[in-house]
PDB file of C-alpha atoms in Angstrom:
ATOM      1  CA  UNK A 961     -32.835 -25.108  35.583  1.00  0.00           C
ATOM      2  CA  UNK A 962     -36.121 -25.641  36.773  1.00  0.00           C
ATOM      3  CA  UNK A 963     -35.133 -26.862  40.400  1.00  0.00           C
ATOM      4  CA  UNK A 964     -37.547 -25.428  43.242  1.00  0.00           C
ATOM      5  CA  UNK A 965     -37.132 -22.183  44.382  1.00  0.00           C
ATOM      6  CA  UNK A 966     -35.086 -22.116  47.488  1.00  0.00           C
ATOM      7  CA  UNK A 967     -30.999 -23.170  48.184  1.00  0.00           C
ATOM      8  CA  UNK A 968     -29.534 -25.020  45.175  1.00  0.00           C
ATOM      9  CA  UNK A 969     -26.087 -26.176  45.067  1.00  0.00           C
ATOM     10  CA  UNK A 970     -24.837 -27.551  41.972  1.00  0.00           C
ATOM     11  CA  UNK A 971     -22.212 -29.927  41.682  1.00  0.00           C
ATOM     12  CA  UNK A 972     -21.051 -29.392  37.782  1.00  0.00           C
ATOM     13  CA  UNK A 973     -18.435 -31.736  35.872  1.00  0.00           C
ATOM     14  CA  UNK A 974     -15.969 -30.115  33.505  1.00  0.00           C
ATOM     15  CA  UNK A 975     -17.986 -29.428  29.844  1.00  0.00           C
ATOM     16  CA  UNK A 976     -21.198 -29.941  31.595  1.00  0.00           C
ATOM     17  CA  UNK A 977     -22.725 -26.780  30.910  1.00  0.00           C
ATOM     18  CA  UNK A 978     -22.697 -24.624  33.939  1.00  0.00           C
ATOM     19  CA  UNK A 979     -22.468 -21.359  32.589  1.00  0.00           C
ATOM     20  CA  UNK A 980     -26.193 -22.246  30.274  1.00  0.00           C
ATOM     21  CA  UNK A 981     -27.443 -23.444  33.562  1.00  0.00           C
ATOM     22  CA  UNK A 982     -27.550 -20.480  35.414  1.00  0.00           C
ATOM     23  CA  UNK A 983     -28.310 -17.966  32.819  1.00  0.00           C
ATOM     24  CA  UNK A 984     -31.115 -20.543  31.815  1.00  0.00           C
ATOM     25  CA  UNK A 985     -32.161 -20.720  35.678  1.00  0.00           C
ATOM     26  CA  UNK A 986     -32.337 -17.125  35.662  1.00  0.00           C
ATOM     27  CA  UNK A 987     -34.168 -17.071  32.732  1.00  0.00           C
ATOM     28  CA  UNK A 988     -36.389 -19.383  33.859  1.00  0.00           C
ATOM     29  CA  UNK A 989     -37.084 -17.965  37.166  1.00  0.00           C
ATOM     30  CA  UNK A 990     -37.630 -14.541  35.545  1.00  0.00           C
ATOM     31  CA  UNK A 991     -40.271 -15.978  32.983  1.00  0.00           C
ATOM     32  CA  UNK A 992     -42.152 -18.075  35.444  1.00  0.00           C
ATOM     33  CA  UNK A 993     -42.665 -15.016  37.888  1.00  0.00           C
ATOM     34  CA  UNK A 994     -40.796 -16.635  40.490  1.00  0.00           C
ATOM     35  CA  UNK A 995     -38.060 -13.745  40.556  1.00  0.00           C
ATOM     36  CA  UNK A 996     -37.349  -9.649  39.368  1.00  0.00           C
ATOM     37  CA  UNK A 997     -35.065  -9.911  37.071  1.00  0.00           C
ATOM     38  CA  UNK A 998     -34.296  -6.608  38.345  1.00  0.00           C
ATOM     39  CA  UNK A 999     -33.714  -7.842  41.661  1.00  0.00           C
ATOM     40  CA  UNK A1000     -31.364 -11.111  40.406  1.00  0.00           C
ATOM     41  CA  UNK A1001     -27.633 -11.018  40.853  1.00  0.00           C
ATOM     42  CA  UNK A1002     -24.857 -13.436  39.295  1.00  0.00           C
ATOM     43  CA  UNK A1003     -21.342 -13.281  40.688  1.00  0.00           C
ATOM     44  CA  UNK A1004     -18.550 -14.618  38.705  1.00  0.00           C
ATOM     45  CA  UNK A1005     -14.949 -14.689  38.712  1.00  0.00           C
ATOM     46  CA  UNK A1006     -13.682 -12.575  35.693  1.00  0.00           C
ATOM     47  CA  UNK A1007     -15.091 -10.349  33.788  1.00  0.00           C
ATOM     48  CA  UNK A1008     -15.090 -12.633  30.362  1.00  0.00           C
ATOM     49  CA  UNK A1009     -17.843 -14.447  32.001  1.00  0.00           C
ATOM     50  CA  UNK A1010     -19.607 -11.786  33.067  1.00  0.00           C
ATOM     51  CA  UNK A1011     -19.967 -10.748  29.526  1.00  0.00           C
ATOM     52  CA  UNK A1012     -20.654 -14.188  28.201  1.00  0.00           C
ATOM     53  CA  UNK A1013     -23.205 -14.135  30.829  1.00  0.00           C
ATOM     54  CA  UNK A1014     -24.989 -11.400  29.429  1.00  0.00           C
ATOM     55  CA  UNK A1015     -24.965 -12.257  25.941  1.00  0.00           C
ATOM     56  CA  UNK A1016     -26.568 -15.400  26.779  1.00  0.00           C
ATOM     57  CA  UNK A1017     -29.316 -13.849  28.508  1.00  0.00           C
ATOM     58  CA  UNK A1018     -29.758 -11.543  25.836  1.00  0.00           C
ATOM     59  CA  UNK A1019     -31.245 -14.051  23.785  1.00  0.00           C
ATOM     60  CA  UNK A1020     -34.217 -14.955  25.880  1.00  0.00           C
ATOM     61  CA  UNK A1021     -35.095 -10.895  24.715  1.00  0.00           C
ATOM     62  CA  UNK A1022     -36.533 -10.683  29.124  1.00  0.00           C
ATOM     63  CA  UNK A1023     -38.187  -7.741  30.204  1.00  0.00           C
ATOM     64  CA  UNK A1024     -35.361  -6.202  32.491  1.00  0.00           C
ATOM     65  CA  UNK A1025     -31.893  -6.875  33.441  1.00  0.00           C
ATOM     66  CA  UNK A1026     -29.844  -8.587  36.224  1.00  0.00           C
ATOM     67  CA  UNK A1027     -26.560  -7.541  37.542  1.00  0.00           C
ATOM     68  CA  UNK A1028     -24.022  -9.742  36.713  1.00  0.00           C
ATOM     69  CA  UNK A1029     -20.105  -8.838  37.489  1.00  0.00           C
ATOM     70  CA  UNK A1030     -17.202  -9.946  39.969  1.00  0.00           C
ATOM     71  CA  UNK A1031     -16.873  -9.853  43.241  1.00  0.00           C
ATOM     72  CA  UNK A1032     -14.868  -7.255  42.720  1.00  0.00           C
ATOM     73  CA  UNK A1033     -16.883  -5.467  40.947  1.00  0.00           C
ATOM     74  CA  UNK A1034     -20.138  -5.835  42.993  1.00  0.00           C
ATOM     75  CA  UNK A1035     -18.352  -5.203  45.914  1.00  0.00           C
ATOM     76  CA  UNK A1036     -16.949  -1.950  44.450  1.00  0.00           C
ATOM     77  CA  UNK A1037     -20.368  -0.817  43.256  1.00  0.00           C
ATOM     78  CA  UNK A1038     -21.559  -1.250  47.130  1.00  0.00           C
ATOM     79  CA  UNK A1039     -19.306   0.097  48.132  1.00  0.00           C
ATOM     80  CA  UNK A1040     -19.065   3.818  46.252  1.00  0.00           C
ATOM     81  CA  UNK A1041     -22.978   3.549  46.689  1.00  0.00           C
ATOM     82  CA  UNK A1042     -22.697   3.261  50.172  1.00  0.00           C
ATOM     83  CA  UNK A1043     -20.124   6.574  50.470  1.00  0.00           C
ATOM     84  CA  UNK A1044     -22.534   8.144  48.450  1.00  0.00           C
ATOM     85  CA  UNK A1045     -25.340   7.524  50.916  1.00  0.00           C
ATOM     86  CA  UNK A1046     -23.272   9.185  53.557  1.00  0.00           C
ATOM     87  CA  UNK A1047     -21.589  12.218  51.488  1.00  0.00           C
ATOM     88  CA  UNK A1048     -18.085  10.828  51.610  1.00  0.00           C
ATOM     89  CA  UNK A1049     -15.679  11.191  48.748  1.00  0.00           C
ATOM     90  CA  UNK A1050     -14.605   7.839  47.621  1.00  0.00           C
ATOM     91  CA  UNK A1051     -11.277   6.799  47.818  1.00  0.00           C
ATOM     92  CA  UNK A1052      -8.519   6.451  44.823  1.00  0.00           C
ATOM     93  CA  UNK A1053      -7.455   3.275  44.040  1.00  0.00           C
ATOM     94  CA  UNK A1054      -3.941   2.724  44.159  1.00  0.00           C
ATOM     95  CA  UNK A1055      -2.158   2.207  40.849  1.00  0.00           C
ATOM     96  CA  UNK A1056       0.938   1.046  41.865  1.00  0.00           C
ATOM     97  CA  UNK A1057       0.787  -1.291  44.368  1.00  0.00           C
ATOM     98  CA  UNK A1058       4.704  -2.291  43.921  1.00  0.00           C
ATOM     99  CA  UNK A1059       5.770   0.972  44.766  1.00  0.00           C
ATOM    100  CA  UNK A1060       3.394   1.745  47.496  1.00  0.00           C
ATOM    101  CA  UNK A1061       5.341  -1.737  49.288  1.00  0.00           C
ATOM    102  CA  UNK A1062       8.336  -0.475  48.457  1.00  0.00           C
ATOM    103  CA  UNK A1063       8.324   2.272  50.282  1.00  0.00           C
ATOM    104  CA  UNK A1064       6.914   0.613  52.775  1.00  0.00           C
ATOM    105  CA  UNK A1065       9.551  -1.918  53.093  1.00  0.00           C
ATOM    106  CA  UNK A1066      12.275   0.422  52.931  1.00  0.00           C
ATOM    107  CA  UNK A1067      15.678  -0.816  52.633  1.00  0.00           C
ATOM    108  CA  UNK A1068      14.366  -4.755  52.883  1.00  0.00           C
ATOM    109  CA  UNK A1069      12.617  -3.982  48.925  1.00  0.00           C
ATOM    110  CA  UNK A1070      16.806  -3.568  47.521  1.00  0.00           C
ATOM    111  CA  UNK A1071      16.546  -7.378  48.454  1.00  0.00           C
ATOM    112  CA  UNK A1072      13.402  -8.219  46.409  1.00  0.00           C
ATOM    113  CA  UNK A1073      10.109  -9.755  47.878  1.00  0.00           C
ATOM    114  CA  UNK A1074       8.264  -7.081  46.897  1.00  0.00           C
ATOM    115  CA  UNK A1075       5.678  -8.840  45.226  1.00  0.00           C
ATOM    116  CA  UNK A1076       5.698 -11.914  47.500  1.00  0.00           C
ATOM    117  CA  UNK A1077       4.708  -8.908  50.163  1.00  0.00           C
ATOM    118  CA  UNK A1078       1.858  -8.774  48.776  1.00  0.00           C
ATOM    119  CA  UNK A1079       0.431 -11.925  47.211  1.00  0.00           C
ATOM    120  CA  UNK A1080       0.700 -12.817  51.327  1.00  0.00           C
ATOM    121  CA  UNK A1081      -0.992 -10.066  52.418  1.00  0.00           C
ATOM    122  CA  UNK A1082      -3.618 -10.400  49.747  1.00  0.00           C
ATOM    123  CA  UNK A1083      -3.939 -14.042  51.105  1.00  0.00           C
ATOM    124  CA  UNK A1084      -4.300 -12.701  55.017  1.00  0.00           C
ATOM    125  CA  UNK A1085      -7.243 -10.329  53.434  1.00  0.00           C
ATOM    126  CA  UNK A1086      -8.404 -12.980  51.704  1.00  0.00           C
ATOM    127  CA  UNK A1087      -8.562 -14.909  54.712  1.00  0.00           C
ATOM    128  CA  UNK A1088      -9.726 -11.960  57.092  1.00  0.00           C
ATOM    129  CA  UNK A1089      -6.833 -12.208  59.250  1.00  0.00           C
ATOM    130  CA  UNK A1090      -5.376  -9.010  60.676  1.00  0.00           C
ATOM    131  CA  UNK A1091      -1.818  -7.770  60.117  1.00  0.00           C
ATOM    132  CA  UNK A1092      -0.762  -9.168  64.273  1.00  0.00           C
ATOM    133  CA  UNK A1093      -1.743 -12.831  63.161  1.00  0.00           C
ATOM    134  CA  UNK A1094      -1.032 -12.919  59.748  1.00  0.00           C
ATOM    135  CA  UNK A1095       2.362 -13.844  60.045  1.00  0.00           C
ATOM    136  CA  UNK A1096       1.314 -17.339  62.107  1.00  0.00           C
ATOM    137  CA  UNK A1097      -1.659 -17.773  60.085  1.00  0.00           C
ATOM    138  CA  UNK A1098       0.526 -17.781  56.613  1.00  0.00           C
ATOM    139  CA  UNK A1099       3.657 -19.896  58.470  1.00  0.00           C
ATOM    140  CA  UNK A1100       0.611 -22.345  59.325  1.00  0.00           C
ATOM    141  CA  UNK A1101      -0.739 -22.941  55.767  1.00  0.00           C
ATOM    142  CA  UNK A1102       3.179 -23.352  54.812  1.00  0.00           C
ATOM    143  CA  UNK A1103       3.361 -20.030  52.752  1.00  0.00           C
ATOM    144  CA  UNK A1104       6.651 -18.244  53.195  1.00  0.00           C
ATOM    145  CA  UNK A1105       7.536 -14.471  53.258  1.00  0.00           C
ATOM    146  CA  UNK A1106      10.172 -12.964  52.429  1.00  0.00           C
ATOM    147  CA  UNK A1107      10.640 -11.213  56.105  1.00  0.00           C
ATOM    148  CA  UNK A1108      10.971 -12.309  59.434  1.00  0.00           C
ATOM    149  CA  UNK A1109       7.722 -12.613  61.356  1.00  0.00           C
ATOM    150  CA  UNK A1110       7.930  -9.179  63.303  1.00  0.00           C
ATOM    151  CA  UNK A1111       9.011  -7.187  60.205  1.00  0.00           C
ATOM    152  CA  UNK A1112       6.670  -8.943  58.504  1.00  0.00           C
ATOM    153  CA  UNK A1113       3.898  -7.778  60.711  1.00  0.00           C
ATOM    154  CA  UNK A1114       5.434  -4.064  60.854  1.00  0.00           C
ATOM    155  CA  UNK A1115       5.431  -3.802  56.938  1.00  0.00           C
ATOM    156  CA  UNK A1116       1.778  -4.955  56.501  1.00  0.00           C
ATOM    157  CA  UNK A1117       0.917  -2.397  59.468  1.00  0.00           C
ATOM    158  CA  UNK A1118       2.732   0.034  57.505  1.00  0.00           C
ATOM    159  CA  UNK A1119       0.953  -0.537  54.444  1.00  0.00           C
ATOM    160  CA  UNK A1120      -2.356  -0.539  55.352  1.00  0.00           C
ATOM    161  CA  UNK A1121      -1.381   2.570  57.458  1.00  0.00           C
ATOM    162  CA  UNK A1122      -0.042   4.478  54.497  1.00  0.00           C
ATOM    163  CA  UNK A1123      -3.050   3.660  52.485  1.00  0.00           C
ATOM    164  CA  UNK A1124      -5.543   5.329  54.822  1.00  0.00           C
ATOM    165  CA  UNK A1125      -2.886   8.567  54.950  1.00  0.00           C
ATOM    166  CA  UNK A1126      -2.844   8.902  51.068  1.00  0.00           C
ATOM    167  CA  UNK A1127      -6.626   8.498  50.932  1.00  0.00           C
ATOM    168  CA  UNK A1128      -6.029   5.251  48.375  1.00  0.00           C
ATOM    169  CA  UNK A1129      -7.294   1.874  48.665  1.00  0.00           C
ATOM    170  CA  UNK A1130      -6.421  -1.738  46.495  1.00  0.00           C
ATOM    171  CA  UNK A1131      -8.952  -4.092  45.337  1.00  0.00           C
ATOM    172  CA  UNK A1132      -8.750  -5.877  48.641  1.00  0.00           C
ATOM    173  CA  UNK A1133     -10.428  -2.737  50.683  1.00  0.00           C
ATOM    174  CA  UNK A1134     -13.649  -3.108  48.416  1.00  0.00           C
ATOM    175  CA  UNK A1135     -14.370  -6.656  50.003  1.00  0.00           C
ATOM    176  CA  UNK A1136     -13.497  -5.948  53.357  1.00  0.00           C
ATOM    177  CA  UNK A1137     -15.254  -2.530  53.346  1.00  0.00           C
ATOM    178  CA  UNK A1138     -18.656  -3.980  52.231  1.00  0.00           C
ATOM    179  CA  UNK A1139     -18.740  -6.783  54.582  1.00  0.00           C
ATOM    180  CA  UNK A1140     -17.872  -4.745  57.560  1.00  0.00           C
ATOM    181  CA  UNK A1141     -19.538  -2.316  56.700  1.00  0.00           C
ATOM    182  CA  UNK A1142     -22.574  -4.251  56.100  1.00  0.00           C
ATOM    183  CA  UNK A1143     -22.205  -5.699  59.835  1.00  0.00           C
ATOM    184  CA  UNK A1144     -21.523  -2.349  61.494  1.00  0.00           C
ATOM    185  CA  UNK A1145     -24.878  -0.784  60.045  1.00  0.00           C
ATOM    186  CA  UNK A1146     -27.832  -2.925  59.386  1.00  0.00           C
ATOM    187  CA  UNK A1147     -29.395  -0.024  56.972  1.00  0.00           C
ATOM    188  CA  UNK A1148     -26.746  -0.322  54.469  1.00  0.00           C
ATOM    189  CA  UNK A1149     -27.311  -4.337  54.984  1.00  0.00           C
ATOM    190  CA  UNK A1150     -30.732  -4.164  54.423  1.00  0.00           C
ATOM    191  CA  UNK A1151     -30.354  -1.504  51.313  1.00  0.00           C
ATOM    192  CA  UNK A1152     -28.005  -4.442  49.995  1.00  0.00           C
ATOM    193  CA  UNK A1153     -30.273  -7.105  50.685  1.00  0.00           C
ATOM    194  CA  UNK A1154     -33.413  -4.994  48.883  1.00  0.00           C
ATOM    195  CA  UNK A1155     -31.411  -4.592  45.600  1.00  0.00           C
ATOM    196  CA  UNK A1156     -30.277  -8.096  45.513  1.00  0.00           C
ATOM    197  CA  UNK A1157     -33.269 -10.702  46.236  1.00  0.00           C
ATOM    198  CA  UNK A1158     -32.241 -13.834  44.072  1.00  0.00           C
ATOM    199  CA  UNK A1159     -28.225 -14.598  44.040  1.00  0.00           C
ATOM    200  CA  UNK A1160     -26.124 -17.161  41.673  1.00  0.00           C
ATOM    201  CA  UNK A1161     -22.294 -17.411  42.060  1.00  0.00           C
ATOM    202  CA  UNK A1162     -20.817 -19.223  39.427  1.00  0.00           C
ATOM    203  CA  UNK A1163     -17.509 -21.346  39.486  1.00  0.00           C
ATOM    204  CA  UNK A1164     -18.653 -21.056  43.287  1.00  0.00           C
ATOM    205  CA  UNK A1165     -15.496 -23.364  44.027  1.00  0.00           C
ATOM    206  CA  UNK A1166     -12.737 -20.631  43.801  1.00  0.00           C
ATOM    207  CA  UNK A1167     -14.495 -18.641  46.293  1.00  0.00           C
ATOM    208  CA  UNK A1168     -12.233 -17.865  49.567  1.00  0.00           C
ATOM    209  CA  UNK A1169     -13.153 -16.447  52.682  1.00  0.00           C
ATOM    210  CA  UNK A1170     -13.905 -12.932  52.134  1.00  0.00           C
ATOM    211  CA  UNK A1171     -15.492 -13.653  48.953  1.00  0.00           C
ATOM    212  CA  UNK A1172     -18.382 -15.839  50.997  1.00  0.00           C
ATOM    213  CA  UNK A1173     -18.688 -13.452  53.633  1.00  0.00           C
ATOM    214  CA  UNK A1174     -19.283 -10.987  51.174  1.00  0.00           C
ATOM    215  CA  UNK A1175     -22.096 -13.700  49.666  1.00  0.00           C
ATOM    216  CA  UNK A1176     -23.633 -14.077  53.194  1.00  0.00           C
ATOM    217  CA  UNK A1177     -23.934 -10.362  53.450  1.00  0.00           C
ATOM    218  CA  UNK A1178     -25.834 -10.021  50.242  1.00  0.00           C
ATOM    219  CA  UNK A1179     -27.724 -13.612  50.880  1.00  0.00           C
ATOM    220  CA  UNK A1180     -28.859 -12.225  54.605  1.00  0.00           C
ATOM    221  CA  UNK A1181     -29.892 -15.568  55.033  1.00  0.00           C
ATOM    222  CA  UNK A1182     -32.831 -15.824  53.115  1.00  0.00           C
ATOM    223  CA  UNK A1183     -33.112 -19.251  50.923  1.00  0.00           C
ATOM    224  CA  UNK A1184     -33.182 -17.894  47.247  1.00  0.00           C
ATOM    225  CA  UNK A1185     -29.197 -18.789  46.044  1.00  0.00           C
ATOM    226  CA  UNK A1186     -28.392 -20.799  42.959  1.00  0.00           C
ATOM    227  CA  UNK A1187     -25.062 -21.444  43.443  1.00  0.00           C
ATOM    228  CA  UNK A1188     -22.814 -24.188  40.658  1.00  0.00           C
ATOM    229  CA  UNK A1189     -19.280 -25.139  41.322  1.00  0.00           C
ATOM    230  CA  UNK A1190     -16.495 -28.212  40.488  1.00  0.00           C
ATOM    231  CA  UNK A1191     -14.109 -28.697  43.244  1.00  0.00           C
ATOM    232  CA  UNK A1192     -12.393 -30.430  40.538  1.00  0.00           C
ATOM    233  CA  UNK A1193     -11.780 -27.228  38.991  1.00  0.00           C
ATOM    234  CA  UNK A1194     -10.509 -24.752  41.670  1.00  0.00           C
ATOM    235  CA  UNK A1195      -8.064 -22.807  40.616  1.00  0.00           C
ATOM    236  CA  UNK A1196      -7.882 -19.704  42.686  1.00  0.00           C
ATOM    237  CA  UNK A1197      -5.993 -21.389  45.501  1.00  0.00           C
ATOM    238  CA  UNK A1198      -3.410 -18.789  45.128  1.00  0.00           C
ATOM    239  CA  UNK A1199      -5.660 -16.172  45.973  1.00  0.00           C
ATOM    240  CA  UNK A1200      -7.038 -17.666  49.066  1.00  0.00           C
ATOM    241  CA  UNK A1201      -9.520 -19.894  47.889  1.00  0.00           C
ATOM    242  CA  UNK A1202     -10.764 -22.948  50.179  1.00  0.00           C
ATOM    243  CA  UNK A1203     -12.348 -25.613  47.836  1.00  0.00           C
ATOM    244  CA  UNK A1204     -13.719 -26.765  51.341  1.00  0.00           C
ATOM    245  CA  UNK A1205     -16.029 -23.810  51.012  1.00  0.00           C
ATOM    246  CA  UNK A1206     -17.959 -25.089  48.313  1.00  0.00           C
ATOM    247  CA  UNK A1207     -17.618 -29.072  49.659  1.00  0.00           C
ATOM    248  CA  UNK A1208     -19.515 -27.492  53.097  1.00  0.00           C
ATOM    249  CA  UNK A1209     -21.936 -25.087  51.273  1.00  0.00           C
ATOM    250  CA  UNK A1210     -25.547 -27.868  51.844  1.00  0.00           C
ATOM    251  CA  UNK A1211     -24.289 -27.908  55.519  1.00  0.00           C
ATOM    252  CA  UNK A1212     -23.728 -24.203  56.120  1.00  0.00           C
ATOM    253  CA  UNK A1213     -26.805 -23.101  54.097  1.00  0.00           C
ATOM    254  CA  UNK A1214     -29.291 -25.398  55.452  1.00  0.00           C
ATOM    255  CA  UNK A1215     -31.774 -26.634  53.947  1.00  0.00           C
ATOM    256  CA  UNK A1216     -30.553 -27.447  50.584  1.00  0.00           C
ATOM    257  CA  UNK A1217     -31.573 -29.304  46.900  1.00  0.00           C
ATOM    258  CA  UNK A1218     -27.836 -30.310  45.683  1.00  0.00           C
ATOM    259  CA  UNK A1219     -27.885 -31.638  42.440  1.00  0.00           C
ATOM    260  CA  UNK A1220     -25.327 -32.556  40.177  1.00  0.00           C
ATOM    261  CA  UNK A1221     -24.263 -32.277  36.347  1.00  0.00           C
ATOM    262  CA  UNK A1222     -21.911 -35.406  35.688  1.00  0.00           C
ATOM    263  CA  UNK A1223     -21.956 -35.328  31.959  1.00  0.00           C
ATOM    264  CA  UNK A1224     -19.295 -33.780  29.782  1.00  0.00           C
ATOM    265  CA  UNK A1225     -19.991 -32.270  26.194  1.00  0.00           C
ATOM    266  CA  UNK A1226     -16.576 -30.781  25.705  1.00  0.00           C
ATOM    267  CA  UNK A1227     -14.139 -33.430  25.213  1.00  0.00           C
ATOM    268  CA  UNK A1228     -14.297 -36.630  23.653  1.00  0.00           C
ATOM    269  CA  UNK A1229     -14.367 -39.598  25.797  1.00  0.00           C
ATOM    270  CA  UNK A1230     -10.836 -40.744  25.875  1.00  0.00           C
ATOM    271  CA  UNK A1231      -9.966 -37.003  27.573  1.00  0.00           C
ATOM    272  CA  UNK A1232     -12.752 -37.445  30.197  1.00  0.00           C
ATOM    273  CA  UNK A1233     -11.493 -41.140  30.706  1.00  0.00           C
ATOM    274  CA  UNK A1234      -7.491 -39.925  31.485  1.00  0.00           C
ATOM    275  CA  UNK A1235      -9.176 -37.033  33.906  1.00  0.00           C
ATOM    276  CA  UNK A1236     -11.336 -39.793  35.420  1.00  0.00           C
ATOM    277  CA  UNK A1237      -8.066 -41.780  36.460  1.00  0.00           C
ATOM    278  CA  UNK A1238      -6.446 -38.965  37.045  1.00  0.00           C
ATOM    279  CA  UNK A1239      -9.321 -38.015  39.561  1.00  0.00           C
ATOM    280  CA  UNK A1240      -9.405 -41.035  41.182  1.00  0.00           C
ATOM    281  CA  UNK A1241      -5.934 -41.832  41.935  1.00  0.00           C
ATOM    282  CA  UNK A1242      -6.100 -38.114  43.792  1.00  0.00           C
ATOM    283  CA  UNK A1243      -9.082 -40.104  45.747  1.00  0.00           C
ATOM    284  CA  UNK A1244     -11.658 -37.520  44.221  1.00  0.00           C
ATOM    285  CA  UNK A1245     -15.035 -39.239  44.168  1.00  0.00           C
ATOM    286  CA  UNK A1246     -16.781 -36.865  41.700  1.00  0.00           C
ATOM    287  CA  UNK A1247     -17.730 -39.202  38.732  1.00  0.00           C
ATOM    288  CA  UNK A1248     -17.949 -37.433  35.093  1.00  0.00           C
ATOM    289  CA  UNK A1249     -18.903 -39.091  32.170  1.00  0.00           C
ATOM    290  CA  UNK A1250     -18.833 -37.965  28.536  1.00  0.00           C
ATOM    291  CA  UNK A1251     -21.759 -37.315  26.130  1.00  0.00           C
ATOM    292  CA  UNK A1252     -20.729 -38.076  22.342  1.00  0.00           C
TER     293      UNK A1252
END
């Protein structure tokens, strides 16, 4: 909680608390002077933490609030800001996603796939791979579609064709708009950058490609991130996650205090003993230890 202000990775065990960490760190930081609260952003990964976020923090009765949501949700909020900025309407989310691939895949959806369709080309956004290589790219990391390469290719063309004709957009645009939009035009970078001065990401493990880009867009390279994650507990791989991420964060940020949380005070210690073995016999390193 009270680790120097700068890069902080934290390396936290199952039960050891990471969630009272970083609302305590941003408590801290807030009381000490050492951050705006109204300049402090937590990312999460659902919107049950979010909230369980905020109710913690609402106990320390601070001056202020952060902004704490998704990456979806941040990402969103940029994002409609950003349109607003330039007097452009703001897109409709789609709200059937099935039957927008359906009739994009024409006669190939009677066969099912539908939804396989998508969860790969969720993964290629998730992965910032364009439609042309997305076919090698998911044949490479052993993920199978339900089409042949080329109509593989023409489909997701199709799709993110027919989006842009109907004016609609899926959860996936909100990422990818921010972050290149955020490269294209350094004012809307630096407008993101001025509302966001102190970031956390929580479970930082699960995050996949887009989701750090997004990170480094906010971050803008300046050394005030508090970021806690267990590579023992990824879970997102599905969605594109790379548990790598996380295991290369010290490296990639620079400069960085890692620290770690090894003890448990969920389970009782013959649960944290079977994950122990279970943990080393994957050839996982990361020691955790329980607390009566």
């Amino acid at each position: 909680v009270t680790a120097p202000v700068g890069i902080v990775v934290v390396r936290a065990g199952a039960g050891s608390g990471k969630t009272t960490v970083l609302t305590r760190r941003i408590a801290w930081r807030t009381l000490t002077g050492t951050a705006d609260i109204e300049k402090t952003l937590a990312i999460t990964f659902t919107r049950q933490a979010a909230t369980e976020m905020r109710t913690r923090l609402a106990r320390f009765e601070l001056e202020g609030r952060p902004t704490i949501g998704t990456f979806h949700a941040i990402a969103r909020r940029l994002m409609l800001q950003n349109l607003e900025d330039r007097n452009r309407r703001a897109p409709v989310i789609v709200n059937n996603r099935s039957s927008l691939m359906s009739s994009c895949m024409g006669d190939d959806a009677k066969h099912g796939g539908v939804m396989d369709m998508l969860s790969a080309i969720d993964w290629a956004h998730a992965h910032m791979i364009a439609p042309d290589a997305a076919a090698s790219a998911l044949a490479s990391a052993g993920i199978k579609v339900p089409l042949p390469a080329l109509r593989f290719t023409e489909v997701f063309k199709t799709y993110e064709q027919t989006k842009r004709k109907r004016g609609v957009i899926d959860l996936n645009d909100f990422m990818t708009s921010v972050v290149n939009e955020a490269a294209r035009e350094p004012r809307f970078a630096e407008s993101i950058r001025f509302q966001y001065r102190h970031v956390s990401v929580d479970e930082a493990q699960d995050m996949n490609p887009l989701q750090y880009a997004l990170f480094e867009e906010i971050r803008g390279g300046r050394p005030d991130v508090f970021v806690v994650g267990d590579p023992l507990q990824a879970i997102y791989g599905w969605n594109g996650a790379d548990r790598m991420l996380f295991d290369t964060l010290p490296d990639a940020l620079g400069h960085t205090t890692v620290l770690s949380l090894p003890n448990n005070y969920r389970c009782p210690p013959h649960i944290v003993h079977a994950a122990r073995h279970v943990a080393l016999q994957t050839g996982e390193a990361f020691e955790i230890e329980a607390v009566r």
